[in-house]
């Protein structure tokens, strides 16, 4: 068959062929039609062919693709062990994937996160023999794992710190009780940035066990980092303290011991040197100089009728020595005194030459010469003898004794001779006492030994009061090798060594020459002077020997690269002396002038104490008491003279201000400004010390009438004055009293309430009636100017008014003292009962109520004082001027007491805790250099941590609902506003921290500081009332960015993350400890991370299996649908 004549058969599905029809040539048109038909047929055939060919090509490509996929899967299978990969997946899924795909409550989501954290964030167990850093670390204090990691002190140089707390919770009874303040205060040492445990050093906060006392704890193994000493609930700053570097403190104490010992030694040497110098001074005197300066003042009367007694006796000795040489010794012999009359000069020095004996200056040929004596002492042989005797009135009478009156002359000369020898004996006794008796004393409590002990005791007290932290280190040592080991030797042994020095430690030749036998056997002033001079030189030599003693260097054991070298005692003492150190003033160990001895051991210090509430933060607690120094036109010298209460001099001319209180010019230029200065001194607190020509002025002082005469309180006193007397008047500065200011306005002054109080007392108080009935006996004395402040509030100041003293009226009132005592006792008892009642009520009230109660008690007490003054004036017991003086003191006293009561009820700080920070740095690591390992299973390590992320949708009104009363809220648009709360500030939660919850939200506002924002949002509209009043929230400083409308900080705020829908991430880092991660989970739960607006929550975790080199990424999505359940993907 010819294939050219064959064509495809269209009806043959098998693709067969048929015979081509023979062409017809019968008709030309038919031929054209056949050509067209042929083209169509060919075209159709071609299309079918191409389709068939493409199908064959696609099947071929499919075969190739299936071959590639099979080949690729085979390669993957060969590269990965599928069985192991499945095991990894199964292990991780068992821990991470929820048990069910549908969760019916938000609690289930919380439980899922909790279980995940509990299974992954697991800390190793101490004692398994493996030190798994950084979870486990070498131990210090009660922290770390010693069983697996050893002690931290074996690896690093740790700091020994000493915590010193000095506390006194004593507080005025008008405020919180001292016992309450003591019971609520606690302290602890806590880290803020430390490599190891984040927990405080003590498991529980430490308490105070008494109203006042001292706490001194030494912590021997504190690691490097940032720390803080936390004192909680000490709102009135009753606790003073310091944190100190014990190693540096010990070094300072070591060298301070040397200085303290030297001070005691030098004090003893100074005592003995003083005796030697006094001895030398005595031995340089002639006997008459000694008599004139010492016998005169110690043996004879120097005042009154017998003031000239010594003059007569001196003349007796003088005349006798001049004139009695030829007088018989007694009536029964002709032997005369001759030169023996001058025996009292033996051993003493000449008045004209202290290097020669007095005897030698009157000796001729070895014999005493009266004539020469008369020349030296300028006495005349022709002068008459004057005989002294006592008359009945003890006045001395000179009787002339004629030379022919032998009996009278003998008596005269016997008296002269005996008196002269007595003076000589007293002269030598004085010198002997200095050289031996006073120097040696009883050998225990007096003399040089006693002086050393007393000096050590005084220095012990001085150190305890000035640098108490050094006291125990300096004085507790009891060693007995002061030269070789001065650091462990007792201060007594050190001081004893330093009094003699090494050169004289075993023998002191000059001191041995001052034995009792040698001293008391010598009646030679020049000999005694020589002995004293030798001992004085020996003492100086002993100190020179002490100064050369080499003190071994303090061994700091390389601590902080601090090194010391051996130095002499003289060098060390010289440095301390050079910065002002002495027996009564010890230098600061951190003084820069100490050079290499400068040792700054305080890491942090702070002030505190029983009375600090009176001065702390005055600018904010009591701005009316914050003062400034103001120049004064006069200087003031106060007195108790009611007529002339001040002596004034103008500044700067120093011209005296004339007049008294009856003179208006005196009052305006002296009494009034000086009274103002005294009032301001009692009330105002200036940051700097004012000059002597300035006063410290404040608003509280300015609110008092400058002229107390204008006070209504004193006007009421003046009204009862019944004895007008120009000499007792008080000059008025302003008769127009319409502008009179009151002493007490609001809670500051007293006089505004005085009339009301007095009226109440008159009508209702039996006690006041008793006082008024007998008050004329009360004003027998004036109160002093400095003892009222505390007494007023206790109502004892009435007693002070009675007992302070005014001698002008004392004599008239002495017979009434018994009545006075009864009145005072009755008043005090009644006021004590009232105070006790007020305290019982105040214990249940706030400080503001306590303050009101105290002010009321003060007003009553002041009223009673004013009433007492009025009664005394009415009874003419005191003058109006005296009443004015008393009134001004009562006014000042009451204002000062009111100030004290006010400040006693305003805490120094409202913060629940005070934090005193410090840093320890020994060059040890303080930050983690290795991330903690968190494992799922045994080998799947978590990378980074766990990321939670939620999205939220606003609630909007469901307008399509048929049941609006059953619920109108439907899910709305995406929400990125803050939500939840910070549970740290939410009372009742586990996360709540009472230390951060202060009454003024100060700490909260420090954490959430709206002022740090570039554009904080305040004054947020809330609603409009029916009357058109609009309500706003978030007033400054509570911006809407950080706080909700109730001024509570938000818990969560929006944070954009790349590739994620805008939402709220929470990150659990792998470096969080097992306990800490639970703390953060609790915070998230209590902060209400999930609520009814939550739309989605995802949990993401990346893991790595090192043995299989396999990364795993888990992404779990919780979708909270409208049906009320959460489905997981």
XYZ file of N, CA and C in Angstrom, residues 58-206:
447
model
N 5.098 15.856 29.322
C 4.714 16.034 30.731
C 4.887 14.751 31.519
N 4.494 13.659 30.896
C 4.693 12.386 31.592
C 6.173 12.125 31.846
N 6.951 12.518 30.886
C 8.399 12.334 31.047
C 8.936 13.202 32.189
N 8.472 14.501 32.273
C 8.904 15.411 33.351
C 8.447 14.883 34.710
N 7.209 14.347 34.734
C 6.701 13.791 35.983
C 7.570 12.637 36.471
N 7.941 11.846 35.518
C 8.795 10.711 35.891
C 10.119 11.222 36.457
N 10.689 12.264 35.784
C 11.949 12.828 36.280
C 11.775 13.423 37.687
N 10.635 14.176 37.927
C 10.377 14.804 39.223
C 10.233 13.757 40.323
N 9.451 12.723 40.005
C 9.274 11.672 41.006
C 10.604 10.997 41.317
N 11.410 10.896 40.322
C 12.732 10.302 40.543
C 13.572 11.223 41.443
N 13.496 12.606 41.198
C 14.264 13.557 42.005
C 13.793 13.570 43.464
N 12.445 13.569 43.622
C 11.922 13.566 44.983
C 12.362 12.324 45.723
N 12.269 11.210 45.036
C 12.715 9.974 45.686
C 14.190 10.013 46.022
N 14.942 10.571 45.070
C 16.382 10.686 45.317
C 16.679 11.644 46.469
N 15.953 12.826 46.501
C 16.161 13.836 47.565
C 15.790 13.282 48.933
N 14.658 12.600 48.985
C 14.246 12.021 50.251
C 15.227 10.958 50.712
N 15.747 10.263 49.751
C 16.739 9.256 50.115
C 17.984 9.901 50.700
N 18.397 11.043 50.065
C 19.568 11.758 50.590
C 19.292 12.278 52.003
N 18.094 12.898 52.182
C 17.739 13.386 53.514
C 17.696 12.245 54.514
N 17.156 11.207 54.122
C 17.070 10.054 55.024
C 18.462 9.570 55.416
N 19.356 9.601 54.385
C 20.724 9.175 54.678
C 21.446 10.176 55.597
N 21.099 11.503 55.441
C 21.753 12.519 56.269
C 21.194 12.560 57.688
N 19.985 12.281 57.926
C 19.344 12.334 59.235
C 18.832 10.963 59.601
N 19.097 10.699 60.933
C 18.576 9.450 61.461
C 17.127 9.691 61.839
N 16.212 9.262 61.099
C 14.794 9.547 61.289
C 14.308 9.047 62.635
N 14.820 7.945 63.062
C 14.370 7.396 64.349
C 14.779 8.321 65.494
N 16.002 8.851 65.417
C 16.458 9.755 66.466
C 15.698 11.077 66.423
N 15.458 11.565 65.180
C 14.693 12.797 65.055
C 13.300 12.623 65.631
N 12.728 11.512 65.440
C 11.397 11.249 65.994
C 11.462 11.226 67.525
N 12.518 10.644 68.048
C 12.645 10.608 69.509
C 12.767 12.016 70.085
N 13.564 12.868 69.384
C 13.696 14.240 69.847
C 12.340 14.927 69.829
N 11.651 14.784 68.735
C 10.339 15.396 68.613
C 9.399 14.885 69.691
N 9.416 13.606 69.959
C 8.528 13.033 70.967
C 8.873 13.560 72.361
N 10.176 13.637 72.639
C 10.602 14.122 73.962
C 10.152 15.553 74.187
N 10.386 16.379 73.183
C 10.035 17.795 73.336
C 8.525 17.968 73.367
N 7.807 17.230 72.537
C 6.342 17.351 72.484
C 5.706 16.978 73.806
N 6.265 15.968 74.463
C 5.689 15.555 75.745
C 5.745 16.677 76.775
N 6.768 17.544 76.655
C 6.935 18.627 77.628
C 6.231 19.896 77.177
N 6.296 20.208 75.904
C 5.893 21.524 75.422
C 4.470 21.555 74.874
N 4.065 20.544 74.184
C 2.756 20.567 73.520
C 1.660 20.293 74.535
N 0.580 21.108 74.530
C -0.539 20.854 75.454
C -1.150 19.480 75.239
N -1.791 18.986 76.302
C -2.386 17.649 76.231
C -3.591 17.608 75.319
N -4.227 18.717 75.118
C -5.432 18.750 74.298
C -5.366 19.937 73.366
N -6.078 19.834 72.272
C -6.077 20.928 71.299
C -7.099 21.996 71.632
N -7.961 21.732 72.597
C -8.980 22.698 72.995
C -8.862 22.974 74.491
N -8.767 24.265 74.858
C -8.659 24.687 76.249
C -9.878 25.519 76.582
N -10.514 25.197 77.681
C -11.809 25.787 77.978
C -11.747 27.010 78.898
N -10.602 27.299 79.490
C -10.516 28.433 80.415
C -9.108 29.014 80.379
N -9.016 30.308 80.743
C -7.706 30.940 80.794
C -6.819 30.288 81.842
N -7.449 29.722 82.866
C -6.672 29.020 83.894
C -5.879 27.881 83.279
N -6.461 27.225 82.266
C -5.735 26.131 81.608
C -4.505 26.644 80.887
N -4.588 27.848 80.330
C -3.424 28.426 79.644
C -2.343 28.760 80.676
N -2.763 29.360 81.792
C -1.805 29.646 82.858
C -1.146 28.357 83.349
N -1.946 27.334 83.527
C -1.397 26.055 84.000
C -0.416 25.477 82.999
N -0.722 25.635 81.726
C 0.196 25.149 80.692
C 1.548 25.845 80.806
N 1.514 27.196 80.904
C 2.768 27.953 81.018
C 3.498 27.574 82.306
N 2.754 27.415 83.384
C 3.356 27.058 84.675
C 4.053 25.706 84.590
N 3.366 24.722 84.000
C 3.970 23.385 83.875
C 5.199 23.422 82.984
N 5.125 24.209 81.910
C 6.273 24.316 81.016
C 7.473 24.890 81.754
N 7.246 25.957 82.516
C 8.354 26.562 83.266
C 8.878 25.618 84.339
N 7.980 24.912 85.013
C 8.411 23.974 86.060
C 9.229 22.829 85.494
N 8.935 22.406 84.283
C 9.648 21.280 83.680
C 10.979 21.679 83.061
N 11.087 22.933 82.633
C 12.297 23.360 81.919
C 13.242 24.136 82.841
N 12.685 25.051 83.629
C 13.529 25.872 84.497
C 13.747 25.136 85.825
N 14.618 24.153 85.781
C 14.908 23.308 86.941
C 16.376 23.481 87.306
N 16.633 23.868 88.555
C 18.000 24.045 89.025
C 18.567 22.714 89.496
N 19.877 22.541 89.373
C 20.487 21.267 89.793
C 20.407 21.084 91.305
N 20.607 19.870 91.735
C 20.541 19.517 93.153
C 21.950 19.538 93.734
N 22.113 20.277 94.829
C 23.413 20.357 95.494
C 23.717 19.031 96.177
N 24.939 18.548 95.973
C 25.357 17.316 96.628
C 25.507 16.143 95.699
N 25.281 16.374 94.383
C 25.413 15.272 93.435
C 26.831 15.088 92.927
N 27.748 15.890 93.477
C 29.149 15.746 93.088
C 29.542 16.557 91.884
N 28.597 17.230 91.225
C 28.889 18.038 90.057
C 28.619 19.503 90.362
N 29.583 20.358 90.108
C 29.391 21.787 90.293
C 28.920 22.357 88.962
N 27.632 22.513 88.824
C 27.032 22.906 87.558
C 26.868 24.419 87.512
N 27.956 25.090 87.141
C 27.907 26.543 87.014
C 27.084 26.907 85.784
N 26.392 28.016 85.793
C 26.336 29.003 86.879
C 25.198 28.760 87.874
N 24.464 27.613 87.688
C 23.405 27.332 88.656
C 23.984 27.178 90.051
N 25.028 26.430 90.150
C 25.689 26.192 91.422
C 26.978 27.003 91.475
N 27.343 27.408 92.649
C 28.542 28.209 92.829
C 29.100 27.947 94.219
N 30.348 28.318 94.389
C 31.006 28.108 95.677
C 30.246 28.854 96.774
N 30.265 28.309 97.960
C 29.409 28.809 99.030
C 29.997 30.046 99.714
N 29.112 30.902 100.187
C 29.428 32.000 101.089
C 28.197 32.199 101.957
N 28.423 32.525 103.194
C 27.341 32.649 104.157
C 26.458 31.408 104.075
N 25.150 31.592 103.867
C 24.234 30.457 103.759
C 23.903 30.138 102.315
N 24.619 30.736 101.372
C 24.313 30.578 99.951
C 25.352 29.683 99.280
N 24.966 29.160 98.105
C 25.881 28.354 97.315
C 25.884 26.895 97.725
N 26.687 26.122 96.994
C 26.759 24.677 97.218
C 28.198 24.296 97.541
N 28.485 24.214 98.802
C 29.832 23.874 99.230
C 30.154 22.416 98.899
N 29.150 21.540 98.972
C 29.376 20.117 98.737
C 29.898 19.855 97.337
N 29.446 20.646 96.358
C 29.861 20.416 94.974
C 30.911 21.411 94.495
N 30.920 22.624 95.052
C 31.754 23.697 94.504
C 32.776 24.270 95.478
N 32.739 23.848 96.751
C 33.682 24.362 97.723
C 33.273 25.724 98.264
N 34.239 26.446 98.826
C 33.967 27.757 99.426
C 34.441 28.863 98.497
N 33.639 29.900 98.414
C 33.968 31.014 97.536
C 35.233 31.722 98.003
N 35.457 31.750 99.292
C 36.644 32.419 99.830
C 37.933 31.721 99.418
N 37.825 30.459 99.005
C 39.008 29.734 98.526
C 39.359 30.119 97.103
N 38.391 30.684 96.379
C 38.614 31.062 94.989
C 38.941 32.547 94.833
N 38.306 33.373 95.656
C 38.451 34.819 95.503
C 38.711 35.480 96.856
N 39.242 36.700 96.787
C 39.352 37.530 97.982
C 37.994 38.185 98.232
N 37.339 37.773 99.276
C 36.050 38.346 99.626
C 36.236 39.469 100.641
N 35.271 40.328 100.721
C 35.347 41.470 101.628
C 34.713 41.121 102.965
N 35.416 41.470 104.018
C 34.823 41.391 105.357
C 34.242 42.762 105.656
N 32.953 42.809 105.935
C 32.330 44.091 106.250
C 31.820 44.075 107.684
N 31.770 45.245 108.262
C 31.215 45.418 109.601
C 30.009 46.344 109.499
N 28.875 45.842 109.926
C 27.642 46.631 109.936
C 27.437 47.163 111.354
N 27.457 48.487 111.493
C 27.263 49.131 112.795
C 25.978 49.945 112.765
N 25.084 49.642 113.683
C 23.827 50.380 113.806
C 23.713 50.914 115.227
N 23.472 52.211 115.327
C 23.291 52.857 116.628
C 21.863 53.407 116.646
N 21.028 52.847 117.484
C 19.609 53.194 117.415
C 19.097 53.702 118.756
N 18.151 54.612 118.657
C 17.473 55.148 119.838
C 16.065 55.540 119.399
N 15.080 54.721 119.766
C 13.706 54.928 119.328
C 12.906 55.803 120.295
N 13.593 56.428 121.237
C 12.908 57.331 122.156
C 12.188 58.420 121.355
N 10.920 58.643 121.691
C 10.111 59.570 120.901
C 9.102 60.243 121.826
N 8.699 61.483 121.516
C 7.723 62.167 122.368
C 6.438 61.360 122.516
N 5.866 61.405 123.706
C 4.656 60.629 123.978
C 3.459 61.138 123.207
N 3.561 62.339 122.638
C 2.456 62.877 121.858
C 2.365 62.271 120.474
N 3.288 61.375 120.137
C 3.295 60.733 118.828
C 3.265 59.229 119.038
N 3.718 58.490 118.040
C 3.793 57.041 118.176
C 4.720 56.681 119.331
N 4.400 55.602 120.019
C 5.204 55.214 121.169
C 6.570 54.715 120.742
N 7.523 54.860 121.636
C 8.882 54.381 121.358
C 8.876 52.880 121.119
N 8.077 52.161 121.893
C 8.010 50.701 121.732
C 7.475 50.327 120.356
N 6.494 51.074 119.868
C 5.935 50.788 118.548
C 6.974 51.036 117.457
N 7.697 52.141 117.575
C 8.738 52.439 116.590
C 9.814 51.366 116.594
N 10.166 50.895 117.788
C 11.200 49.856 117.900
C 10.718 48.528 117.330
N 9.477 48.170 117.581
C 8.956 46.876 117.147
C 8.797 46.791 115.634
N 8.469 47.893 114.983
C 8.205 47.818 113.554
C 9.470 47.957 112.705
N 10.530 48.487 113.255
C 11.756 48.707 112.474
C 12.534 47.409 112.291
N 13.072 47.202 111.118
C 13.898 46.024 110.807
C 15.038 46.452 109.881
N 15.985 45.536 109.695
C 17.083 45.808 108.767
C 17.576 44.518 108.143
N 18.225 44.659 106.999
C 18.794 43.502 106.305
C 19.838 44.003 105.310
N 20.676 43.085 104.873
C 21.698 43.382 103.869
C 21.318 42.644 102.592
N 21.098 43.381 101.511
C 20.568 42.776 100.293
C 21.405 43.184 99.082
N 21.572 42.265 98.132
C 22.317 42.586 96.910
C 21.428 43.298 95.900
N 22.013 44.168 95.125
C 21.305 44.768 94.000
C 21.896 44.305 92.678
N 23.178 43.989 92.661
C 23.816 43.456 91.465
C 24.999 42.590 91.899
N 24.701 41.318 92.138
C 25.713 40.374 92.595
C 25.632 39.130 91.719
N 26.763 38.542 91.439
C 26.825 37.403 90.526
C 26.058 36.200 91.032
N 25.935 36.078 92.343
C 25.422 34.832 92.906
C 23.966 34.965 93.325
N 23.672 34.696 94.569
C 22.276 34.698 95.008
C 21.700 36.107 95.043
N 20.436 36.268 94.599
C 19.773 37.576 94.694
C 19.117 37.806 96.048
N 19.220 36.826 96.946
C 18.522 36.914 98.223
C 19.326 37.733 99.229
N 18.600 38.304 100.189
C 19.234 39.082 101.249
C 20.105 38.189 102.123
N 21.095 38.812 102.769
C 22.079 38.061 103.542
C 21.430 37.290 104.682
N 20.436 37.899 105.292
C 19.713 37.225 106.366
C 18.385 36.708 105.819
N 18.021 35.492 106.202
C 16.798 34.878 105.699
C 15.587 35.735 106.011
N 15.528 36.284 107.191
C 14.446 37.177 107.573
C 15.046 38.482 108.075
N 14.281 39.569 107.946
C 14.764 40.876 108.388
C 15.090 40.848 109.876
N 16.179 41.516 110.230
C 16.623 41.557 111.617
C 15.881 42.658 112.389
